[in-house]
Amino acid sequence: MEGSVSAVRTRLCRLILVPLAGVLGMSGIALAAHVESAAPSAEIIIAQMMQARSENRARLRPYIVTRNYRLFGKEKQTARSEVVARVTFDPPGIKQFVIQQASGMGLGERIVRQMLEHETEIGRNNASTDLSPANYDFRYLREEVLGGRRCYVLEIIPRRNDKSLLRGQIWVDAVTYLLQRTEGEPARSPSWWLKDARLVLVYGNVGGMWLQTGSESSAEVRFLGRHTMLSRDVEYTMSTLAASTGVAARGQ
């Protein structure tokens, strides 16, 4: 009788504990998978991003890009101004530009000139504006899919009040560690004329080089209201000519 009871107990234990062990085993596998897929720390992401950026800079070569700018007021159906510029880049950081065409209100051309002059200045001294621990603190926020790519989203916190630094977020590709998107507001207002400024930068592959290919900047312009400037790269020409040879002259 006792043997029969013992056998029944054994069968009951197997019926209960074996499935439970399976569940625990699956939980262990799931936990292990979660640990393996856990995002790296912000420090590791930034180190990988800087390495990817260094490798990308080594691939840079001279090019000329035709860029289209459109300025919109509160109504975004019709551009109030349109500007076409040609920008010449010579590695490692020389940029020059020519305004080829401008139409509509003169404010658009003035803004584009200021943007390109600022871009040219930064190109000569990008160490002061780089997304690096020297200029920013970084905080991991989340993972997110952007344009079909898995990205790490990090908060960027400028270390000083500089109009060339942004307070916002960056999207770093989880595989290539190249920037997919940057958005934020200047750490310091760039001008008394502007407030509530916002900037979005997008990036893409151009002939094996990872470049900024578009932007959207918006701000409240005193006495004129909200304005938005959209830029997109229209055409690239790979060039063996140096910008210093006069292919493009700054500010012409």
PDB file of C-alpha atoms in Angstrom:
ATOM      1  CA  MET A   1       0.000   0.000   0.000  1.00  0.00           C
ATOM      2  CA  GLU A   2       2.783   2.344   1.016  1.00  0.00           C
ATOM      3  CA  GLY A   3       4.634   1.550  -2.220  1.00  0.00           C
ATOM      4  CA  SER A   4       1.515   2.389  -4.212  1.00  0.00           C
ATOM      5  CA  VAL A   5       1.131   5.734  -2.393  1.00  0.00           C
ATOM      6  CA  SER A   6       4.807   6.501  -2.968  1.00  0.00           C
ATOM      7  CA  ALA A   7       4.467   5.759  -6.667  1.00  0.00           C
ATOM      8  CA  VAL A   8       1.445   8.050  -6.922  1.00  0.00           C
ATOM      9  CA  ARG A   9       3.370  10.825  -5.157  1.00  0.00           C
ATOM     10  CA  THR A  10       6.294  10.382  -7.538  1.00  0.00           C
ATOM     11  CA  ARG A  11       3.995  10.626 -10.559  1.00  0.00           C
ATOM     12  CA  LEU A  12       2.317  13.734  -9.114  1.00  0.00           C
ATOM     13  CA  CYS A  13       5.707  15.365  -8.490  1.00  0.00           C
ATOM     14  CA  ARG A  14       6.712  14.679 -12.056  1.00  0.00           C
ATOM     15  CA  LEU A  15       3.456  16.062 -13.392  1.00  0.00           C
ATOM     16  CA  ILE A  16       3.879  19.267 -11.373  1.00  0.00           C
ATOM     17  CA  LEU A  17       7.642  19.818 -11.195  1.00  0.00           C
ATOM     18  CA  VAL A  18       8.716  18.845 -14.717  1.00  0.00           C
ATOM     19  CA  PRO A  19       6.473  21.407 -16.445  1.00  0.00           C
ATOM     20  CA  LEU A  20       7.480  23.949 -13.774  1.00  0.00           C
ATOM     21  CA  ALA A  21      11.134  23.222 -14.434  1.00  0.00           C
ATOM     22  CA  GLY A  22      10.429  23.761 -18.113  1.00  0.00           C
ATOM     23  CA  VAL A  23       8.824  27.113 -17.366  1.00  0.00           C
ATOM     24  CA  LEU A  24      11.738  28.112 -15.163  1.00  0.00           C
ATOM     25  CA  GLY A  25      14.152  26.961 -17.841  1.00  0.00           C
ATOM     26  CA  MET A  26      12.354  29.041 -20.460  1.00  0.00           C
ATOM     27  CA  SER A  27      12.349  31.977 -18.059  1.00  0.00           C
ATOM     28  CA  GLY A  28      16.078  31.522 -17.652  1.00  0.00           C
ATOM     29  CA  ILE A  29      16.523  31.506 -21.426  1.00  0.00           C
ATOM     30  CA  ALA A  30      14.350  34.577 -21.778  1.00  0.00           C
ATOM     31  CA  LEU A  31      16.302  36.301 -19.019  1.00  0.00           C
ATOM     32  CA  ALA A  32      19.582  35.390 -20.671  1.00  0.00           C
ATOM     33  CA  ALA A  33      18.308  36.692 -24.002  1.00  0.00           C
ATOM     34  CA  HIS A  34      17.212  39.905 -22.290  1.00  0.00           C
ATOM     35  CA  VAL A  35      20.646  40.312 -20.729  1.00  0.00           C
ATOM     36  CA  GLU A  36      22.370  39.653 -24.046  1.00  0.00           C
ATOM     37  CA  SER A  37      20.154  42.193 -25.843  1.00  0.00           C
ATOM     38  CA  ALA A  38      20.451  44.830 -23.132  1.00  0.00           C
ATOM     39  CA  ALA A  39      21.662  48.145 -24.497  1.00  0.00           C
ATOM     40  CA  PRO A  40      25.260  49.117 -23.795  1.00  0.00           C
ATOM     41  CA  SER A  41      25.949  52.039 -21.505  1.00  0.00           C
ATOM     42  CA  ALA A  42      25.955  55.605 -22.803  1.00  0.00           C
ATOM     43  CA  GLU A  43      29.739  55.663 -22.401  1.00  0.00           C
ATOM     44  CA  ILE A  44      30.176  52.608 -24.643  1.00  0.00           C
ATOM     45  CA  ILE A  45      27.721  53.947 -27.236  1.00  0.00           C
ATOM     46  CA  ILE A  46      29.552  57.274 -27.429  1.00  0.00           C
ATOM     47  CA  ALA A  47      32.948  55.579 -27.645  1.00  0.00           C
ATOM     48  CA  GLN A  48      31.668  53.417 -30.529  1.00  0.00           C
ATOM     49  CA  MET A  49      30.051  56.446 -32.167  1.00  0.00           C
ATOM     50  CA  MET A  50      33.285  58.424 -32.028  1.00  0.00           C
ATOM     51  CA  GLN A  51      35.179  55.475 -33.501  1.00  0.00           C
ATOM     52  CA  ALA A  52      32.634  55.175 -36.343  1.00  0.00           C
ATOM     53  CA  ARG A  53      32.879  58.927 -36.953  1.00  0.00           C
ATOM     54  CA  SER A  54      36.678  58.742 -37.090  1.00  0.00           C
ATOM     55  CA  GLU A  55      36.489  55.934 -39.651  1.00  0.00           C
ATOM     56  CA  ASN A  56      33.937  57.927 -41.666  1.00  0.00           C
ATOM     57  CA  ARG A  57      36.172  61.009 -41.667  1.00  0.00           C
ATOM     58  CA  ALA A  58      38.961  58.893 -43.106  1.00  0.00           C
ATOM     59  CA  ARG A  59      36.653  58.119 -46.058  1.00  0.00           C
ATOM     60  CA  LEU A  60      35.761  61.748 -46.758  1.00  0.00           C
ATOM     61  CA  ARG A  61      36.791  63.152 -50.112  1.00  0.00           C
ATOM     62  CA  PRO A  62      36.125  66.458 -51.888  1.00  0.00           C
ATOM     63  CA  TYR A  63      32.596  67.037 -53.121  1.00  0.00           C
ATOM     64  CA  ILE A  64      30.250  69.765 -54.268  1.00  0.00           C
ATOM     65  CA  VAL A  65      26.626  69.700 -53.151  1.00  0.00           C
ATOM     66  CA  THR A  66      23.706  71.699 -54.484  1.00  0.00           C
ATOM     67  CA  ARG A  67      21.411  72.486 -51.579  1.00  0.00           C
ATOM     68  CA  ASN A  68      17.855  73.804 -51.618  1.00  0.00           C
ATOM     69  CA  TYR A  69      16.498  75.991 -48.801  1.00  0.00           C
ATOM     70  CA  ARG A  70      12.842  76.940 -48.331  1.00  0.00           C
ATOM     71  CA  LEU A  71      11.581  79.389 -45.740  1.00  0.00           C
ATOM     72  CA  PHE A  72       8.017  79.051 -44.458  1.00  0.00           C
ATOM     73  CA  GLY A  73       5.928  81.279 -42.220  1.00  0.00           C
ATOM     74  CA  LYS A  74       2.997  80.088 -40.149  1.00  0.00           C
ATOM     75  CA  GLU A  75       1.403  78.676 -43.286  1.00  0.00           C
ATOM     76  CA  LYS A  76       3.567  75.825 -44.558  1.00  0.00           C
ATOM     77  CA  GLN A  77       1.752  75.356 -47.849  1.00  0.00           C
ATOM     78  CA  THR A  78       3.759  77.976 -49.739  1.00  0.00           C
ATOM     79  CA  ALA A  79       7.393  78.946 -49.236  1.00  0.00           C
ATOM     80  CA  ARG A  80       7.952  82.631 -48.543  1.00  0.00           C
ATOM     81  CA  SER A  81      11.506  82.359 -49.841  1.00  0.00           C
ATOM     82  CA  GLU A  82      13.587  79.812 -51.740  1.00  0.00           C
ATOM     83  CA  VAL A  83      17.375  79.769 -51.996  1.00  0.00           C
ATOM     84  CA  VAL A  84      19.712  77.464 -53.915  1.00  0.00           C
ATOM     85  CA  ALA A  85      23.332  77.299 -52.772  1.00  0.00           C
ATOM     86  CA  ARG A  86      26.361  75.361 -53.924  1.00  0.00           C
ATOM     87  CA  VAL A  87      28.642  74.175 -51.130  1.00  0.00           C
ATOM     88  CA  THR A  88      32.146  72.920 -51.774  1.00  0.00           C
ATOM     89  CA  PHE A  89      33.847  70.694 -49.218  1.00  0.00           C
ATOM     90  CA  ASP A  90      37.540  69.893 -49.015  1.00  0.00           C
ATOM     91  CA  PRO A  91      38.607  67.443 -46.268  1.00  0.00           C
ATOM     92  CA  PRO A  92      39.280  67.715 -43.475  1.00  0.00           C
ATOM     93  CA  GLY A  93      37.165  70.788 -42.787  1.00  0.00           C
ATOM     94  CA  ILE A  94      37.226  73.474 -45.478  1.00  0.00           C
ATOM     95  CA  LYS A  95      33.778  74.567 -46.667  1.00  0.00           C
ATOM     96  CA  GLN A  96      32.950  77.388 -49.041  1.00  0.00           C
ATOM     97  CA  PHE A  97      29.686  78.376 -50.657  1.00  0.00           C
ATOM     98  CA  VAL A  98      28.016  80.308 -53.436  1.00  0.00           C
ATOM     99  CA  ILE A  99      24.412  81.512 -53.425  1.00  0.00           C
ATOM    100  CA  GLN A 100      23.238  80.520 -56.902  1.00  0.00           C
ATOM    101  CA  GLN A 101      19.619  81.609 -56.764  1.00  0.00           C
ATOM    102  CA  ALA A 102      17.292  83.424 -54.371  1.00  0.00           C
ATOM    103  CA  SER A 103      13.617  84.317 -54.675  1.00  0.00           C
ATOM    104  CA  GLY A 104      10.909  85.649 -52.391  1.00  0.00           C
ATOM    105  CA  MET A 105      11.471  87.710 -49.266  1.00  0.00           C
ATOM    106  CA  GLY A 106      15.047  88.787 -48.600  1.00  0.00           C
ATOM    107  CA  LEU A 107      14.942  87.340 -45.080  1.00  0.00           C
ATOM    108  CA  GLY A 108      15.394  83.868 -46.556  1.00  0.00           C
ATOM    109  CA  GLU A 109      18.690  84.671 -48.252  1.00  0.00           C
ATOM    110  CA  ARG A 110      20.010  86.453 -45.155  1.00  0.00           C
ATOM    111  CA  ILE A 111      19.216  83.442 -42.969  1.00  0.00           C
ATOM    112  CA  VAL A 112      20.834  81.029 -45.446  1.00  0.00           C
ATOM    113  CA  ARG A 113      23.995  83.137 -45.585  1.00  0.00           C
ATOM    114  CA  GLN A 114      24.205  83.157 -41.793  1.00  0.00           C
ATOM    115  CA  MET A 115      23.654  79.383 -41.664  1.00  0.00           C
ATOM    116  CA  LEU A 116      26.345  78.694 -44.261  1.00  0.00           C
ATOM    117  CA  GLU A 117      28.811  81.115 -42.687  1.00  0.00           C
ATOM    118  CA  HIS A 118      28.277  79.367 -39.359  1.00  0.00           C
ATOM    119  CA  GLU A 119      28.693  75.956 -41.012  1.00  0.00           C
ATOM    120  CA  THR A 120      31.921  77.150 -42.646  1.00  0.00           C
ATOM    121  CA  GLU A 121      33.251  78.438 -39.326  1.00  0.00           C
ATOM    122  CA  ILE A 122      32.432  75.200 -37.515  1.00  0.00           C
ATOM    123  CA  GLY A 123      34.155  73.206 -40.261  1.00  0.00           C
ATOM    124  CA  ARG A 124      37.429  74.930 -39.418  1.00  0.00           C
ATOM    125  CA  ASN A 125      37.137  74.137 -35.712  1.00  0.00           C
ATOM    126  CA  ASN A 126      34.793  71.174 -35.253  1.00  0.00           C
ATOM    127  CA  ALA A 127      36.460  70.045 -32.018  1.00  0.00           C
ATOM    128  CA  SER A 128      34.552  72.769 -30.157  1.00  0.00           C
ATOM    129  CA  THR A 129      31.162  71.493 -31.378  1.00  0.00           C
ATOM    130  CA  ASP A 130      31.727  67.728 -31.738  1.00  0.00           C
ATOM    131  CA  LEU A 131      29.330  65.336 -30.061  1.00  0.00           C
ATOM    132  CA  SER A 132      32.004  64.267 -27.603  1.00  0.00           C
ATOM    133  CA  PRO A 133      32.462  64.095 -23.818  1.00  0.00           C
ATOM    134  CA  ALA A 134      34.493  67.300 -24.070  1.00  0.00           C
ATOM    135  CA  ASN A 135      31.375  69.218 -25.072  1.00  0.00           C
ATOM    136  CA  TYR A 136      28.455  67.113 -23.821  1.00  0.00           C
ATOM    137  CA  ASP A 137      27.177  64.851 -21.114  1.00  0.00           C
ATOM    138  CA  PHE A 138      25.161  61.905 -22.413  1.00  0.00           C
ATOM    139  CA  ARG A 139      22.301  59.914 -20.897  1.00  0.00           C
ATOM    140  CA  TYR A 140      20.799  56.756 -22.364  1.00  0.00           C
ATOM    141  CA  LEU A 141      17.033  57.082 -22.863  1.00  0.00           C
ATOM    142  CA  ARG A 142      15.689  54.174 -24.907  1.00  0.00           C
ATOM    143  CA  GLU A 143      15.861  52.073 -28.057  1.00  0.00           C
ATOM    144  CA  GLU A 144      13.771  53.112 -31.035  1.00  0.00           C
ATOM    145  CA  VAL A 145      13.356  52.111 -34.678  1.00  0.00           C
ATOM    146  CA  LEU A 146      13.956  55.014 -37.044  1.00  0.00           C
ATOM    147  CA  GLY A 147      13.705  54.603 -40.798  1.00  0.00           C
ATOM    148  CA  GLY A 148      13.812  50.833 -40.385  1.00  0.00           C
ATOM    149  CA  ARG A 149      17.027  50.999 -38.319  1.00  0.00           C
ATOM    150  CA  ARG A 150      17.315  50.089 -34.652  1.00  0.00           C
ATOM    151  CA  CYS A 151      18.767  53.058 -32.816  1.00  0.00           C
ATOM    152  CA  TYR A 152      19.920  54.032 -29.356  1.00  0.00           C
ATOM    153  CA  VAL A 153      18.375  57.341 -28.289  1.00  0.00           C
ATOM    154  CA  LEU A 154      20.564  59.439 -26.004  1.00  0.00           C
ATOM    155  CA  GLU A 155      19.961  62.749 -24.315  1.00  0.00           C
ATOM    156  CA  ILE A 156      22.669  65.325 -25.032  1.00  0.00           C
ATOM    157  CA  ILE A 157      23.387  67.911 -22.343  1.00  0.00           C
ATOM    158  CA  PRO A 158      25.823  70.697 -23.306  1.00  0.00           C
ATOM    159  CA  ARG A 159      28.648  71.350 -20.883  1.00  0.00           C
ATOM    160  CA  ARG A 160      28.556  75.105 -21.500  1.00  0.00           C
ATOM    161  CA  ASN A 161      26.147  77.759 -22.715  1.00  0.00           C
ATOM    162  CA  ASP A 162      27.252  77.989 -26.320  1.00  0.00           C
ATOM    163  CA  LYS A 163      24.964  78.840 -29.236  1.00  0.00           C
ATOM    164  CA  SER A 164      26.770  76.194 -31.322  1.00  0.00           C
ATOM    165  CA  LEU A 165      25.835  73.391 -28.893  1.00  0.00           C
ATOM    166  CA  LEU A 166      22.437  71.712 -28.663  1.00  0.00           C
ATOM    167  CA  ARG A 167      20.336  70.490 -25.778  1.00  0.00           C
ATOM    168  CA  GLY A 168      18.248  67.583 -27.016  1.00  0.00           C
ATOM    169  CA  GLN A 169      18.518  64.020 -28.311  1.00  0.00           C
ATOM    170  CA  ILE A 170      20.508  61.958 -30.797  1.00  0.00           C
ATOM    171  CA  TRP A 171      19.652  58.700 -32.564  1.00  0.00           C
ATOM    172  CA  VAL A 172      22.694  56.418 -32.932  1.00  0.00           C
ATOM    173  CA  ASP A 173      22.465  53.388 -35.232  1.00  0.00           C
ATOM    174  CA  ALA A 174      22.717  50.252 -33.073  1.00  0.00           C
ATOM    175  CA  VAL A 175      24.789  48.419 -35.724  1.00  0.00           C
ATOM    176  CA  THR A 176      26.972  51.039 -37.427  1.00  0.00           C
ATOM    177  CA  TYR A 177      27.023  53.546 -34.532  1.00  0.00           C
ATOM    178  CA  LEU A 178      26.606  56.368 -37.046  1.00  0.00           C
ATOM    179  CA  LEU A 179      24.251  59.246 -36.329  1.00  0.00           C
ATOM    180  CA  GLN A 180      20.802  58.886 -37.861  1.00  0.00           C
ATOM    181  CA  ARG A 181      19.191  61.997 -36.394  1.00  0.00           C
ATOM    182  CA  THR A 182      19.915  64.935 -34.089  1.00  0.00           C
ATOM    183  CA  GLU A 183      17.328  67.274 -32.657  1.00  0.00           C
ATOM    184  CA  GLY A 184      17.310  69.927 -29.981  1.00  0.00           C
ATOM    185  CA  GLU A 185      17.551  73.594 -29.115  1.00  0.00           C
ATOM    186  CA  PRO A 186      20.625  75.824 -28.837  1.00  0.00           C
ATOM    187  CA  ALA A 187      22.205  75.906 -25.385  1.00  0.00           C
ATOM    188  CA  ARG A 188      22.156  79.681 -25.748  1.00  0.00           C
ATOM    189  CA  SER A 189      19.911  81.776 -27.977  1.00  0.00           C
ATOM    190  CA  PRO A 190      21.782  82.607 -31.197  1.00  0.00           C
ATOM    191  CA  SER A 191      20.241  86.044 -31.500  1.00  0.00           C
ATOM    192  CA  TRP A 192      18.023  88.591 -29.749  1.00  0.00           C
ATOM    193  CA  TRP A 193      15.768  88.314 -32.794  1.00  0.00           C
ATOM    194  CA  LEU A 194      15.085  84.634 -32.221  1.00  0.00           C
ATOM    195  CA  LYS A 195      13.468  82.616 -29.449  1.00  0.00           C
ATOM    196  CA  ASP A 196      12.231  79.039 -29.012  1.00  0.00           C
ATOM    197  CA  ALA A 197      14.649  77.861 -31.693  1.00  0.00           C
ATOM    198  CA  ARG A 198      14.572  74.165 -32.666  1.00  0.00           C
ATOM    199  CA  LEU A 199      16.859  72.209 -34.974  1.00  0.00           C
ATOM    200  CA  VAL A 200      16.568  68.765 -36.582  1.00  0.00           C
ATOM    201  CA  LEU A 201      19.421  67.218 -38.587  1.00  0.00           C
ATOM    202  CA  VAL A 202      19.185  64.052 -40.687  1.00  0.00           C
ATOM    203  CA  TYR A 203      22.008  62.001 -42.154  1.00  0.00           C
ATOM    204  CA  GLY A 204      22.554  59.588 -45.004  1.00  0.00           C
ATOM    205  CA  ASN A 205      25.043  57.704 -47.133  1.00  0.00           C
ATOM    206  CA  VAL A 206      26.535  59.658 -50.025  1.00  0.00           C
ATOM    207  CA  GLY A 207      29.013  57.696 -52.107  1.00  0.00           C
ATOM    208  CA  GLY A 208      30.298  55.775 -49.087  1.00  0.00           C
ATOM    209  CA  MET A 209      30.470  58.898 -46.901  1.00  0.00           C
ATOM    210  CA  TRP A 210      28.056  59.463 -44.025  1.00  0.00           C
ATOM    211  CA  LEU A 211      26.910  63.091 -44.275  1.00  0.00           C
ATOM    212  CA  GLN A 212      24.260  65.455 -43.035  1.00  0.00           C
ATOM    213  CA  THR A 213      21.758  65.501 -45.902  1.00  0.00           C
ATOM    214  CA  GLY A 214      18.917  67.645 -44.586  1.00  0.00           C
ATOM    215  CA  SER A 215      17.763  69.891 -41.780  1.00  0.00           C
ATOM    216  CA  GLU A 216      14.755  71.658 -40.336  1.00  0.00           C
ATOM    217  CA  SER A 217      15.236  74.732 -38.174  1.00  0.00           C
ATOM    218  CA  SER A 218      12.450  76.799 -36.692  1.00  0.00           C
ATOM    219  CA  ALA A 219      12.179  79.788 -34.372  1.00  0.00           C
ATOM    220  CA  GLU A 220       9.965  82.626 -33.285  1.00  0.00           C
ATOM    221  CA  VAL A 221      11.273  85.676 -35.128  1.00  0.00           C
ATOM    222  CA  ARG A 222      10.529  88.881 -33.239  1.00  0.00           C
ATOM    223  CA  PHE A 223       7.767  90.907 -34.868  1.00  0.00           C
ATOM    224  CA  LEU A 224       7.411  88.292 -37.658  1.00  0.00           C
ATOM    225  CA  GLY A 225       6.169  85.171 -35.866  1.00  0.00           C
ATOM    226  CA  ARG A 226       7.126  81.530 -36.300  1.00  0.00           C
ATOM    227  CA  HIS A 227       9.324  80.680 -39.284  1.00  0.00           C
ATOM    228  CA  THR A 228      10.740  77.350 -40.448  1.00  0.00           C
ATOM    229  CA  MET A 229      13.693  76.754 -42.749  1.00  0.00           C
ATOM    230  CA  LEU A 230      13.877  73.400 -44.545  1.00  0.00           C
ATOM    231  CA  SER A 231      17.033  72.340 -46.338  1.00  0.00           C
ATOM    232  CA  ARG A 232      17.748  69.290 -48.448  1.00  0.00           C
ATOM    233  CA  ASP A 233      20.693  68.212 -50.536  1.00  0.00           C
ATOM    234  CA  VAL A 234      19.647  67.990 -54.172  1.00  0.00           C
ATOM    235  CA  GLU A 235      22.737  66.842 -56.052  1.00  0.00           C
ATOM    236  CA  TYR A 236      26.282  65.738 -55.236  1.00  0.00           C
ATOM    237  CA  THR A 237      29.331  65.900 -57.462  1.00  0.00           C
ATOM    238  CA  MET A 238      32.483  64.164 -56.327  1.00  0.00           C
ATOM    239  CA  SER A 239      35.390  66.450 -57.094  1.00  0.00           C
ATOM    240  CA  THR A 240      39.167  66.155 -57.168  1.00  0.00           C
ATOM    241  CA  LEU A 241      39.458  69.940 -57.187  1.00  0.00           C
ATOM    242  CA  ALA A 242      40.303  71.721 -53.968  1.00  0.00           C
ATOM    243  CA  ALA A 243      37.935  74.373 -52.703  1.00  0.00           C
ATOM    244  CA  SER A 244      40.914  76.706 -52.453  1.00  0.00           C
ATOM    245  CA  THR A 245      41.288  76.689 -56.244  1.00  0.00           C
ATOM    246  CA  GLY A 246      38.252  78.900 -56.492  1.00  0.00           C
ATOM    247  CA  VAL A 247      35.539  76.403 -57.401  1.00  0.00           C
ATOM    248  CA  ALA A 248      33.411  78.260 -54.883  1.00  0.00           C
ATOM    249  CA  ALA A 249      34.051  81.457 -53.011  1.00  0.00           C
ATOM    250  CA  ARG A 250      32.753  82.019 -49.535  1.00  0.00           C
ATOM    251  CA  GLY A 251      29.789  84.370 -49.385  1.00  0.00           C
ATOM    252  CA  GLN A 252      29.605  85.180 -53.099  1.00  0.00           C
TER     253      GLN A 252
END
